[in-house]
Coordinates of C-alpha atoms and ligand atoms in Angstrom, one line a residue:
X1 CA 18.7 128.2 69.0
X2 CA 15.0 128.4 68.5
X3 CA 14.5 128.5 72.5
X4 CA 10.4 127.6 72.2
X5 CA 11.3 124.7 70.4
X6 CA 13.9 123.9 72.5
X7 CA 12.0 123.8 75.4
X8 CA 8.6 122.2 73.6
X9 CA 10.8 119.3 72.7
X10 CA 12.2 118.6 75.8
X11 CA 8.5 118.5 77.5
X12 CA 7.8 115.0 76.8
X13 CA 11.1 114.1 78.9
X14 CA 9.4 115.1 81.7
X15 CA 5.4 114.9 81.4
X16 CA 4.3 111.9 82.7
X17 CA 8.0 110.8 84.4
X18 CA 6.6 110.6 87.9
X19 CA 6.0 107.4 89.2
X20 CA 2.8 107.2 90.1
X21 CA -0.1 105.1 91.6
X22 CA -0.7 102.2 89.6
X23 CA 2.7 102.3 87.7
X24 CA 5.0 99.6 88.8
X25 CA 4.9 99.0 92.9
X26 CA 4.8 102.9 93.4
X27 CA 2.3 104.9 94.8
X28 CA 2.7 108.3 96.8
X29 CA 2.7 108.2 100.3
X30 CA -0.6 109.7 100.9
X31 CA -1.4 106.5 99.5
X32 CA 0.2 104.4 102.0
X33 CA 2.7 103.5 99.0
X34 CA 1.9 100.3 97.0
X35 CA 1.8 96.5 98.0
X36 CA 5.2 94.5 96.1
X37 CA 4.4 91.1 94.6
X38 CA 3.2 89.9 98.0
X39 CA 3.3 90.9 101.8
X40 CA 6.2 92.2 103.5
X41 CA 7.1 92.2 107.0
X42 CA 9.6 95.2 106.5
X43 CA 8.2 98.3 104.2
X44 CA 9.4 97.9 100.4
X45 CA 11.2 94.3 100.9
X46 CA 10.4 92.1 98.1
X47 CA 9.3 88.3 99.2
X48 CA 11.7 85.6 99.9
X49 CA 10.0 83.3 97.5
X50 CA 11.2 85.9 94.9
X51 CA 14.5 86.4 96.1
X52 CA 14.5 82.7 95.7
X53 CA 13.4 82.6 92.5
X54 CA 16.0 85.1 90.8
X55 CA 18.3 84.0 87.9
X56 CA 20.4 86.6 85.7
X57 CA 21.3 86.1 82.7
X58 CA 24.3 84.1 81.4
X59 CA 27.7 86.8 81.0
X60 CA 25.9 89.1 82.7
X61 CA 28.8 91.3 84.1
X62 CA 29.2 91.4 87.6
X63 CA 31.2 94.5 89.7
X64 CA 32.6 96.9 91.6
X65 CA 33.3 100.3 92.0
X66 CA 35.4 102.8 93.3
X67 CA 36.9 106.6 92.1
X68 CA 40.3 107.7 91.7
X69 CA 40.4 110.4 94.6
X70 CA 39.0 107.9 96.9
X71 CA 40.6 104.9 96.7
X72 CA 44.4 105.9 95.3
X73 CA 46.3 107.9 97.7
X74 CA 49.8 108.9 96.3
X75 CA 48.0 112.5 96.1
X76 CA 51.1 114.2 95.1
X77 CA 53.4 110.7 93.3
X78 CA 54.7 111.1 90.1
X79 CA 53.8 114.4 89.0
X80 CA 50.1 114.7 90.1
X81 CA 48.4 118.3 90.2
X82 CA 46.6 119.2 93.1
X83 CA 42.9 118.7 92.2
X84 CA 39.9 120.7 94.4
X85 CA 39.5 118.0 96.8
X86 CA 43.5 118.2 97.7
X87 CA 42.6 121.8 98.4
X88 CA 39.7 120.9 100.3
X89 CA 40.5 118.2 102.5
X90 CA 44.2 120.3 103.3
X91 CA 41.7 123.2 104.8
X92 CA 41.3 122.4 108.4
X93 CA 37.2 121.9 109.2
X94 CA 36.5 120.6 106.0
X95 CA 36.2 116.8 106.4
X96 CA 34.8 114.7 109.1
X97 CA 37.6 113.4 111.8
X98 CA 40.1 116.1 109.7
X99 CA 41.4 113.3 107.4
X100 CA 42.4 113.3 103.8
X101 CA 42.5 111.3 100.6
X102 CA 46.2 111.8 100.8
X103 CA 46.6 107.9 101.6
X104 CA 43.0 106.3 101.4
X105 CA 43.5 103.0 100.8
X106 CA 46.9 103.2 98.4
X107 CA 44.9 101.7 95.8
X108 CA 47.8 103.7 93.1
X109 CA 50.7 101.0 95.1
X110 CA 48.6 98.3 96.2
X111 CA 46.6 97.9 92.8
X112 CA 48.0 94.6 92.3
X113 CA 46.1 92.6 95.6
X114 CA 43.3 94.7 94.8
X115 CA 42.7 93.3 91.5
X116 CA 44.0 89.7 93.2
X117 CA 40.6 90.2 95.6
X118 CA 38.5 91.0 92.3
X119 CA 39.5 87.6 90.8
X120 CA 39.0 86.2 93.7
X121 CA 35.0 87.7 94.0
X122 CA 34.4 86.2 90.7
X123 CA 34.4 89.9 89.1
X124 CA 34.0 91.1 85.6
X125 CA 34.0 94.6 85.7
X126 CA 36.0 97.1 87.3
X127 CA 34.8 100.3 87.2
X128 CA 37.7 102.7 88.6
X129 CA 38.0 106.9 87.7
X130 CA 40.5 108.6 86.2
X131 CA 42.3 111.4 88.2
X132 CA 42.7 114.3 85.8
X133 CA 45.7 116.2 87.5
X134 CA 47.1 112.6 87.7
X135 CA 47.0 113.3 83.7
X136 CA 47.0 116.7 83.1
X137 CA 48.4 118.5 86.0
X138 CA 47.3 122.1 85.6
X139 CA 43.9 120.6 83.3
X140 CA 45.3 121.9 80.2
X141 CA 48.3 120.8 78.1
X142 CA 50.4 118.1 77.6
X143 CA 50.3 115.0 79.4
X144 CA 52.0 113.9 82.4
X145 CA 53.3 110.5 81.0
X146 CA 53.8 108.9 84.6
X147 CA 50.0 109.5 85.5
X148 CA 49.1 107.8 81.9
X149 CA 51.7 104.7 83.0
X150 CA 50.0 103.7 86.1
X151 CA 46.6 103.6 84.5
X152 CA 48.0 101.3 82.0
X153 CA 49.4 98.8 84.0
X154 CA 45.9 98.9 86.3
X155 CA 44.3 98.1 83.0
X156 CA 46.7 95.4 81.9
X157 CA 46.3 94.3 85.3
X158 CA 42.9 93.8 85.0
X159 CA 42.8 92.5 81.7
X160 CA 45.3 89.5 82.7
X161 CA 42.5 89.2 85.3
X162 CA 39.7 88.6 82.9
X163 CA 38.0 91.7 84.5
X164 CA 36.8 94.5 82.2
X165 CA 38.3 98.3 82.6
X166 CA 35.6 100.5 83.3
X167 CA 36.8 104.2 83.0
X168 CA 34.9 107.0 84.3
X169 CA 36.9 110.3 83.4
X170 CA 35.8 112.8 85.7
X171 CA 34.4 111.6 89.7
X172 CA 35.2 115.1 91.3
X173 CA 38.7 115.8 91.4
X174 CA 39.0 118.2 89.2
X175 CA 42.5 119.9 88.4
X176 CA 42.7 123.0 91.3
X177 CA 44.1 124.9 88.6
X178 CA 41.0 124.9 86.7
X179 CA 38.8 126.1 89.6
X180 CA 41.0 128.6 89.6
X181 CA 40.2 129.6 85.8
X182 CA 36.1 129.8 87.5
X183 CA 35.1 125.9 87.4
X184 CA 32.6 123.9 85.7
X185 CA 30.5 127.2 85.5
X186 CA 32.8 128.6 82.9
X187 CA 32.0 127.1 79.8
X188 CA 35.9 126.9 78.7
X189 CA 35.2 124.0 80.7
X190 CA 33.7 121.8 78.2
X191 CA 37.1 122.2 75.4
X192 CA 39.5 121.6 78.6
X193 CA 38.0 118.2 79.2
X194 CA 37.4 117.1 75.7
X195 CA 40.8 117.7 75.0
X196 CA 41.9 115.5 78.5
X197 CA 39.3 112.8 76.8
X198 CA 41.2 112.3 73.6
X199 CA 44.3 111.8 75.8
X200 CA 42.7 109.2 77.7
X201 CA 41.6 107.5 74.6
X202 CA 44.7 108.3 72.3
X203 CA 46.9 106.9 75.3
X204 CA 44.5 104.5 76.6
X205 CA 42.5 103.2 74.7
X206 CA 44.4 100.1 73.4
X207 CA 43.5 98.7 76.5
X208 CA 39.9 100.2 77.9
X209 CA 36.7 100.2 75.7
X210 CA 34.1 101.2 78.2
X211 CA 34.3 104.9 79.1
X212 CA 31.7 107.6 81.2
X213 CA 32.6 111.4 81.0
X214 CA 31.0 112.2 84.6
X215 CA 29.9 110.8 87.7
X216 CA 27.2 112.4 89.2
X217 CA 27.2 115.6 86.6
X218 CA 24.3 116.8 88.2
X219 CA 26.1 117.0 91.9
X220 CA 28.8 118.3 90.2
X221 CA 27.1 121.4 89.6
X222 CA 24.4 121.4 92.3
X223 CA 26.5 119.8 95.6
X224 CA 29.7 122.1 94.2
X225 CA 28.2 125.3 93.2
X226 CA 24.4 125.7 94.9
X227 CA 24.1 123.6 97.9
X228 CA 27.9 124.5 98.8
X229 CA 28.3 121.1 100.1
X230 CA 31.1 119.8 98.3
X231 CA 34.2 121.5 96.9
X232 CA 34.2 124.4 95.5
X233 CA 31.5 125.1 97.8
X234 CA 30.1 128.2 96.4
X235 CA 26.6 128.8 96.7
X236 CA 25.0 130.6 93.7
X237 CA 22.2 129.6 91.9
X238 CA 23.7 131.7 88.8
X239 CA 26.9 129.8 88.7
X240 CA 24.7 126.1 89.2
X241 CA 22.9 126.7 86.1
X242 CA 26.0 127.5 84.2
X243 CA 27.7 124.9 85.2
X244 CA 25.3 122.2 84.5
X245 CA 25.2 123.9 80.9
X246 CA 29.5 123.4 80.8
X247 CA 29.1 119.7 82.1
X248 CA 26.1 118.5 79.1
X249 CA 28.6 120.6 76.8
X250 CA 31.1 118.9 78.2
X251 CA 30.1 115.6 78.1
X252 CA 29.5 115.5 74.3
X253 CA 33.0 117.4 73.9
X254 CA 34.3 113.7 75.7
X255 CA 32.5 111.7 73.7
X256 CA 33.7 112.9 70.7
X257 CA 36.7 113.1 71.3
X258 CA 37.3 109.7 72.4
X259 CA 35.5 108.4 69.7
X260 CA 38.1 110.2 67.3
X261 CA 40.9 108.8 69.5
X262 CA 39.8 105.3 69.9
X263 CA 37.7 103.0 67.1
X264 CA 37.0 100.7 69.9
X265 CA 35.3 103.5 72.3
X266 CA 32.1 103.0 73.7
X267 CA 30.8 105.5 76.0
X268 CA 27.7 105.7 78.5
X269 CA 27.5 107.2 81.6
X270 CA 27.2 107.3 85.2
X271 CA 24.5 109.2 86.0
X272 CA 23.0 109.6 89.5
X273 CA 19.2 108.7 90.1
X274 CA 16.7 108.1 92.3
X275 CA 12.8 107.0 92.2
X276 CA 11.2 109.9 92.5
X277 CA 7.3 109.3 94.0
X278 CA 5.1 112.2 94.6
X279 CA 3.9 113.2 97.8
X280 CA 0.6 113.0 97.5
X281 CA -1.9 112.5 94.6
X282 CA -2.1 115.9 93.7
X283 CA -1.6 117.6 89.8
X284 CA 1.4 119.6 91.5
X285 CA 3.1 117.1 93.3
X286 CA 3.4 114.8 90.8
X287 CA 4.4 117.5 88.6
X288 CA 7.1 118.1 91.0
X289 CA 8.0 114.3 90.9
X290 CA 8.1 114.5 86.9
X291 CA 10.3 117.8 87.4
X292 CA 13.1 115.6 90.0
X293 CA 13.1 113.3 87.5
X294 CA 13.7 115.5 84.3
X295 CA 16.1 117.4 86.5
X296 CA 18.1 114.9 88.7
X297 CA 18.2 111.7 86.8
X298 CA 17.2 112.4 83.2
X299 CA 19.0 115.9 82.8
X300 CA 22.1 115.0 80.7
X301 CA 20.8 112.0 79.4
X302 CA 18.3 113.4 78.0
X303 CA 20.9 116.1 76.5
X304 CA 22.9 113.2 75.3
X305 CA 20.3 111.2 73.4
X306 CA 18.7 113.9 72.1
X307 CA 20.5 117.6 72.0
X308 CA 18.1 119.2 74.5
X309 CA 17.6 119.1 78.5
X310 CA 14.6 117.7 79.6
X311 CA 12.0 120.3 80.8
X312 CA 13.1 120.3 84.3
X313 CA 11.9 124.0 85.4
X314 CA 8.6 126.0 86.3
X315 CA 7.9 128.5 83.5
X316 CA 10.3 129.3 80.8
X317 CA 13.4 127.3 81.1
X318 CA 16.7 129.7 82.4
X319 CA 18.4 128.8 79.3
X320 CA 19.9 132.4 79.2
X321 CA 21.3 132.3 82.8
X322 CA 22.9 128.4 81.8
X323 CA 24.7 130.5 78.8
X324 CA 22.8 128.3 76.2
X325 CA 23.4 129.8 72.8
X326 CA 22.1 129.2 69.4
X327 CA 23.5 125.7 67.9
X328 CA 24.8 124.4 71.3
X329 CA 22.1 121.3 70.6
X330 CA 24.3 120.0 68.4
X331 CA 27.2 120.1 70.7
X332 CA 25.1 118.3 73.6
X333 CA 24.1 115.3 71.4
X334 CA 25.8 112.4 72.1
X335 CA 24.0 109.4 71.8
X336 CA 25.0 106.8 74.6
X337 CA 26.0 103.8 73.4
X338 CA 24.6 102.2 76.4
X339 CA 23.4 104.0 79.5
X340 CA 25.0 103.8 83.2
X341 CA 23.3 104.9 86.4
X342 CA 23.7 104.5 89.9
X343 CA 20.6 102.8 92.5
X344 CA 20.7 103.8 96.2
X345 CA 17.2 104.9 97.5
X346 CA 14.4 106.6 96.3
X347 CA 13.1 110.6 96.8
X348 CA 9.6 111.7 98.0
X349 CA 9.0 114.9 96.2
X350 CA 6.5 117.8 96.8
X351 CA 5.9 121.1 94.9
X352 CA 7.8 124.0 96.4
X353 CA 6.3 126.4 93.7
X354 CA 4.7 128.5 96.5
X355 CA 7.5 128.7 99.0
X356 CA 10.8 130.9 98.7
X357 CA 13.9 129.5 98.1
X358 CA 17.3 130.0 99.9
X359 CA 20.3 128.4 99.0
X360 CA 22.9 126.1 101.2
X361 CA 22.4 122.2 102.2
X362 CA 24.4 119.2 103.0
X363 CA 25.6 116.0 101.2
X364 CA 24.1 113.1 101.7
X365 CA 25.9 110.3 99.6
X366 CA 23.6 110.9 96.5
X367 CA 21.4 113.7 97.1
X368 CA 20.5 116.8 98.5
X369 CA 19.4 117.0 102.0
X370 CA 18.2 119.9 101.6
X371 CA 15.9 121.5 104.8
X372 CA 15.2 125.1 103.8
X373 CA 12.0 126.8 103.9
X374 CA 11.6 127.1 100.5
X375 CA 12.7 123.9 98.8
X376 CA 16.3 123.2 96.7
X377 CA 15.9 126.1 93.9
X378 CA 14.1 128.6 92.2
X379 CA 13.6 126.8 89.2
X380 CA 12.6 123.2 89.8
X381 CA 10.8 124.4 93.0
X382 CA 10.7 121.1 94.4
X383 CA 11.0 120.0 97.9
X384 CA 12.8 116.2 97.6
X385 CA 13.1 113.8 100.8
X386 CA 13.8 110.5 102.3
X387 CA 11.5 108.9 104.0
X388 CA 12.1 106.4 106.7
X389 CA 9.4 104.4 106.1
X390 CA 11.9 101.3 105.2
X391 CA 15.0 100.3 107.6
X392 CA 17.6 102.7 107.4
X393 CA 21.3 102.0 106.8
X394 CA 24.2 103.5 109.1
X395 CA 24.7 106.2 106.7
X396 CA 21.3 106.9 107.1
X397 CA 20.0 106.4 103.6
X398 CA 16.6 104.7 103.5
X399 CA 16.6 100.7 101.9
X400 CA 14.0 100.6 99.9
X401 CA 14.7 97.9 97.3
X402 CA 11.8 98.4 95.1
X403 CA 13.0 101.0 93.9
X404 CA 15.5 99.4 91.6
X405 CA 12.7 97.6 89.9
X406 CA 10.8 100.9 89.0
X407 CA 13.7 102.8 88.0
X408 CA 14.9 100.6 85.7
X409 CA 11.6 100.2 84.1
X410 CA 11.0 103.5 83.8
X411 CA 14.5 104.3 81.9
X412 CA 13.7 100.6 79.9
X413 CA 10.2 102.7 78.8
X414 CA 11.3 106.0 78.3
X415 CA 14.3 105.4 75.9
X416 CA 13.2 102.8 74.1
X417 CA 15.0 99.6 76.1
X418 CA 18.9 100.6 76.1
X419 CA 21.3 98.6 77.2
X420 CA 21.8 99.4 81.1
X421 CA 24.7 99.5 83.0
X422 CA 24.0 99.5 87.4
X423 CA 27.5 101.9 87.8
X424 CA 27.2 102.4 91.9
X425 CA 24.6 100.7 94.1
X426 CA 25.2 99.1 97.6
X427 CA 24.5 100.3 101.8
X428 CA 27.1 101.9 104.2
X429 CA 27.6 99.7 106.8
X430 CA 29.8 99.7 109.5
X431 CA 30.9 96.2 110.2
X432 CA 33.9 95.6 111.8
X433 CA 36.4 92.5 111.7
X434 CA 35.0 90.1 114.9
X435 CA 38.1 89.1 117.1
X436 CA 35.9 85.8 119.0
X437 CA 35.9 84.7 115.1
X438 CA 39.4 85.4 113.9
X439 CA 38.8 88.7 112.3
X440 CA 35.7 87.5 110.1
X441 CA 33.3 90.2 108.9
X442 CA 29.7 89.3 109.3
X443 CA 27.8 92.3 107.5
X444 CA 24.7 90.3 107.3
X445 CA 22.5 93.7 106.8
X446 CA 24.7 94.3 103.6
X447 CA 24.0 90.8 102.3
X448 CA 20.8 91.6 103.1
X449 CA 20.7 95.0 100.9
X450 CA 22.4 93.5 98.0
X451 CA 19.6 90.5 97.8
X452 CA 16.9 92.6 98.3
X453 CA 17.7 94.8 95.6
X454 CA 19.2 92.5 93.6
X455 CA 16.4 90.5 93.4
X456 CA 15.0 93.7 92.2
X457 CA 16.7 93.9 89.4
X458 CA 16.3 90.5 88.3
X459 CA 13.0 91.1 88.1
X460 CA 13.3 93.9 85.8
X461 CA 15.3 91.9 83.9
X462 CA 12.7 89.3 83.4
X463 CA 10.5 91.8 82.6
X464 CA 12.2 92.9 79.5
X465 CA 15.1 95.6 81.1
X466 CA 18.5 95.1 79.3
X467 CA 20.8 95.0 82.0
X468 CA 24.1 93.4 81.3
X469 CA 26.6 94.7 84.6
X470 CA 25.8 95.6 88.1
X471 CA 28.6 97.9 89.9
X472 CA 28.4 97.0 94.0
X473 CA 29.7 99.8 95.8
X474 CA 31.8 99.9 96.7
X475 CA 34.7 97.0 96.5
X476 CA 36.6 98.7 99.4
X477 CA 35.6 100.9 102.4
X478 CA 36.7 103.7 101.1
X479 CA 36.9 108.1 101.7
X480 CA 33.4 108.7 101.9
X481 CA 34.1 112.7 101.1
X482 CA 33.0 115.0 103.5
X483 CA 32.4 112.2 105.8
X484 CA 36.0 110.8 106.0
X485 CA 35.7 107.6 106.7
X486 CA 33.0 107.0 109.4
X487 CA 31.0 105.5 106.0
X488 CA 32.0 102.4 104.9
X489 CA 30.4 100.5 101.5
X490 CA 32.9 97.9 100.8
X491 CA 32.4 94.5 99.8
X492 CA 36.3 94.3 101.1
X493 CA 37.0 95.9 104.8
X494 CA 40.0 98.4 104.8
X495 CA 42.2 99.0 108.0
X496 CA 42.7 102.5 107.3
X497 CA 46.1 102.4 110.1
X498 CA 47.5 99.3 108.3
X499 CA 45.9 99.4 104.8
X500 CA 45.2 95.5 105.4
X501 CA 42.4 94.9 103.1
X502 CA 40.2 91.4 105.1
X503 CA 37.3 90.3 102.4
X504 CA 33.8 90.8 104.2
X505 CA 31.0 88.0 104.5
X506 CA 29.2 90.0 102.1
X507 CA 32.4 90.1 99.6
X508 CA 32.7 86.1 99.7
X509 CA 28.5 86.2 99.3
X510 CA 29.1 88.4 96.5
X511 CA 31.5 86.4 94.7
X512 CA 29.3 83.2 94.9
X513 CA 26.5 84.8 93.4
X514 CA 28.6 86.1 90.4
X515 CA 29.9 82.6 89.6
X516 CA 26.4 81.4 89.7
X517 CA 23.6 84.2 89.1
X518 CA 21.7 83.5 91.3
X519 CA 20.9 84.8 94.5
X520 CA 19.0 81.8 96.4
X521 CA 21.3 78.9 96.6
X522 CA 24.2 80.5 94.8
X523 CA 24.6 83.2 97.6
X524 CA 23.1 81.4 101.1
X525 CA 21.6 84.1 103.3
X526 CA 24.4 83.7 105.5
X527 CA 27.8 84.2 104.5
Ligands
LIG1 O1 31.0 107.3 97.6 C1 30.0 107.8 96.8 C2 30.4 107.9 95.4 O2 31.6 108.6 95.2 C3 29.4 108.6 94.6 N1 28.1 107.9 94.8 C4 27.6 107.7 96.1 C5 28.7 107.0 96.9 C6 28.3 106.7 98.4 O3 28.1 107.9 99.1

């Protein structure tokens, strides 16, 4: 590969991707931020008036989402592999509380009243992960027929439902086996889950259309391999860059071959991403904002549309140290047929080009919360925070539904108005069933989340964004990962002792506003 033109064509990814003053409701913090379409009592809240006001389009798809390892339980049913988070949450200290995904919520049994609750929220879309030791026990060879079997009746299940399949083929649980063999760092990788992809589509693909290789590639490589914070937990820089190298390979290796398995493939993606606003007002920490962006949310989409990564580092890209070689542009192209990603909060981000960097961090539901010295890494060099200038949630991630509405425009600019799918978006709160009201579930601050930043997004819509589905997350309380479950997203309240699933005020909330589109009289403020 010609490596200067590699990395000259992958600048304009990244120049000018900050959000900055003047574009859209952002402005850096030195600047006190940026005033929304009128006051707000609470910092980045959009105006009732406007929340009002909202309409979404007609068959626009409404959702929910979960992943495989959290939701399914049967860990070892039918012939399943033991995948890295098997290994992880057996290892004693691992997980908050010392639970496991062994049970979760039994999703792989009780699949049937969970996809009786969907129809009864008024959903269209499902979108559910595939657990690849469930289908490849060891990650390589032929398939285990049993793990194919219950992912076709889920499907017909759905489809009987009226609810679309929504496949994501990789959210973390990858085969232990394969770790084993060195992880996403060695590229082998890549031909390992291509070939797993054509199984899903040659078996599956009958009955589901709408397929993502990854969730979250870019904490697959970063949260697994750099920070430590997530199974393997290694922390090398080295093995971070390769595997984010083995994942864009990887992801192209999917789409292809799911393509070649199934005419009626589409494929997108569920990407992670976050606002990113600079700092302050100066050259290097927007340049540090456009560098989060290129690196966090743009990364492999950038790879997919295009066959190069967008310019995500300080100085010459580490292409050697990610194992790029000549012709692999070709092998990362994989143009999206629509494209997926995921709204939680937003990231303030500073240049950390003058500071040292040391390795190690902790997850934080989508990011990095990452306190050392010297920022996250030697080549982005940025420093990328929270801020608590809006409310927080009880997982502690910052509401700040604005955000939507600038992230969505600036992916609607930036590639040329794709067709956008929300994959994950929703707040972890901890609402219990109320006895003095016969077990009833008022999460009024979740309603509250989902109005705000749905209103959001209808906004964007009406200002040219083509949207078509929105993915709450969760539809269950669920394993939050390292957190156990002291996090719960749900729209649906799980009683982890006696799986009883009890539907939340924000689930029946929910379900009103997807049979009417609208978020002011179609979903009261109440319940
Ligand atoms: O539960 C996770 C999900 O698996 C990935 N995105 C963030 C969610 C909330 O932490």
């Amino acid at each position: 590969m010609n490596r200067r033109r590699f990395v000259a064509s992958s600048v304009a990814a990244a120049a000018g991707a900050a959000l900055v003053r003047g574009d859209a409701y952002a402005g850096s913090v030195e600047s006190g931020g940026a005033a929304g379409p009128s006051d707000h009592a609470v910092p980045g809240a959009i105006a009732e008036d406007v929340i009002q006001k909202a309409r979404f389009p007609e068959g626009f798809l409404w959702g929910a989402a979960t992943a495989s390892y959290q939701v399914e339980g049967a860990w070892n049913a039918d012939g399943k592999g033991e995948s890295i988070w098997d290994r992880f949450t057996h290892t004693p200290g691992k997980v908050r509380g010392g639970v496991t995904g062994d049970v979760a919520c039994d999703q792989y049994h009780l699949y049937r009243e969970d996809v009786a609750l969907m129809k009864r929220l008024n959903l269209k879309s499902y979108r559910f992960s595939i657990s690849w030791p469930r289908i490849q026990p060891t990650g390589t060879g032929a398939p285990n027929m049993k793990g194919l079997d219950y992912y076709k009746r889920l499907a017909d299940a759905l489809l009987e439902a009226g609810i679309r399949p929504w496949c994501t083929m990789y959210h973390w649980d990858l085969p232990q086996a394969l770790e084993d063999r060195g992880g996403w760092p060695n590229r082998e990788l890549a031909g390992y889950f291509g070939e797993y992809a054509g199984i899903l589509g040659k078996h599956l693909g009958d009955r589901i259309t709408t397929w993502a290789p990854f969730n979250m590639p870019w904490a697959v490589a970063y949260m697994g391999y750099a920070a430590g914070a997530l199974p393997p937990c290694r922390t090398s820089f080295p093995d971070f860059l390769k595997a984010l190298h083995t994942l864009g390979l990887a992801q192209g290796e999917a789409h292809r071959a799911v393509k070649a398995a199934s005419a009626k493939a589409t494929v997108g993606s569920a990407y992670e991403m976050a606002p990113a606003y600079p700092k302050t007002e100066t050259e290097a920490d927007r340049a540090a904002a456009a560098r989060y962006h290129a690196m966090n949310n743009v990364f492999f989409l950038e790879a997919a549309m295009k066959g190069r990564y967008a310019n995500a580092f300080v100085g010459e890209p580490p292409y050697d140290a990610m194992g790029v070689r000549p012709g692999d542009e070709k092998l990362l192209l994989a143009p999206l047929d629509w494209v997926g990603f995921h709204f939680y909060t937003r990231r303030i981000v500073s240049d950390a080009s003058k500071e040292r960097s040391f390795g190690g961090g902790s997850f934080g539901g989508t990011e990095i919360e990452s306190e050392t010295a010297g920022g996250r890494d030697p080549y982005t060099k940025i420093r990328a925070g929270m801020p608590t200038e809006g409310p927080l949630t009880d997982s502690g991630m910052e509401v700040w539904p604005r955000g939507m509405y600038d992230l969505v425009m600036q992916i609607t600019k930036e590639y040329d108005h794709p067709i956008i799918e929300i994959t994950e978006s929703g707040g972890g709160y901890l609402d219990e069933p109320y006895a003095k009201e016969n077990g009833r579930i008022p999460d009024t601050r979740r309603i509250q989340w989902f109005r705000q930043v749905l209103a959001e997004l209808a906004r964007a819509i009406a200002d040219g964004a083509k949207v078509r589905a929105y993915h709450a997350w969760s539809l269950l309380d669920n394993f939050q990962w390292a957190e156990g479950y002291t996090e719960r997203y749900g729209l649906v309240h799980v009683d982890f002792r006696s799986l009883q699933r009890t539907i939340k005020d924000s689930g029946y909330w929910y379900g009103r506003v997807a049979a009417s589109g609208r978020l002011g009289d179609g979903g009261n403020r109440g319940q």
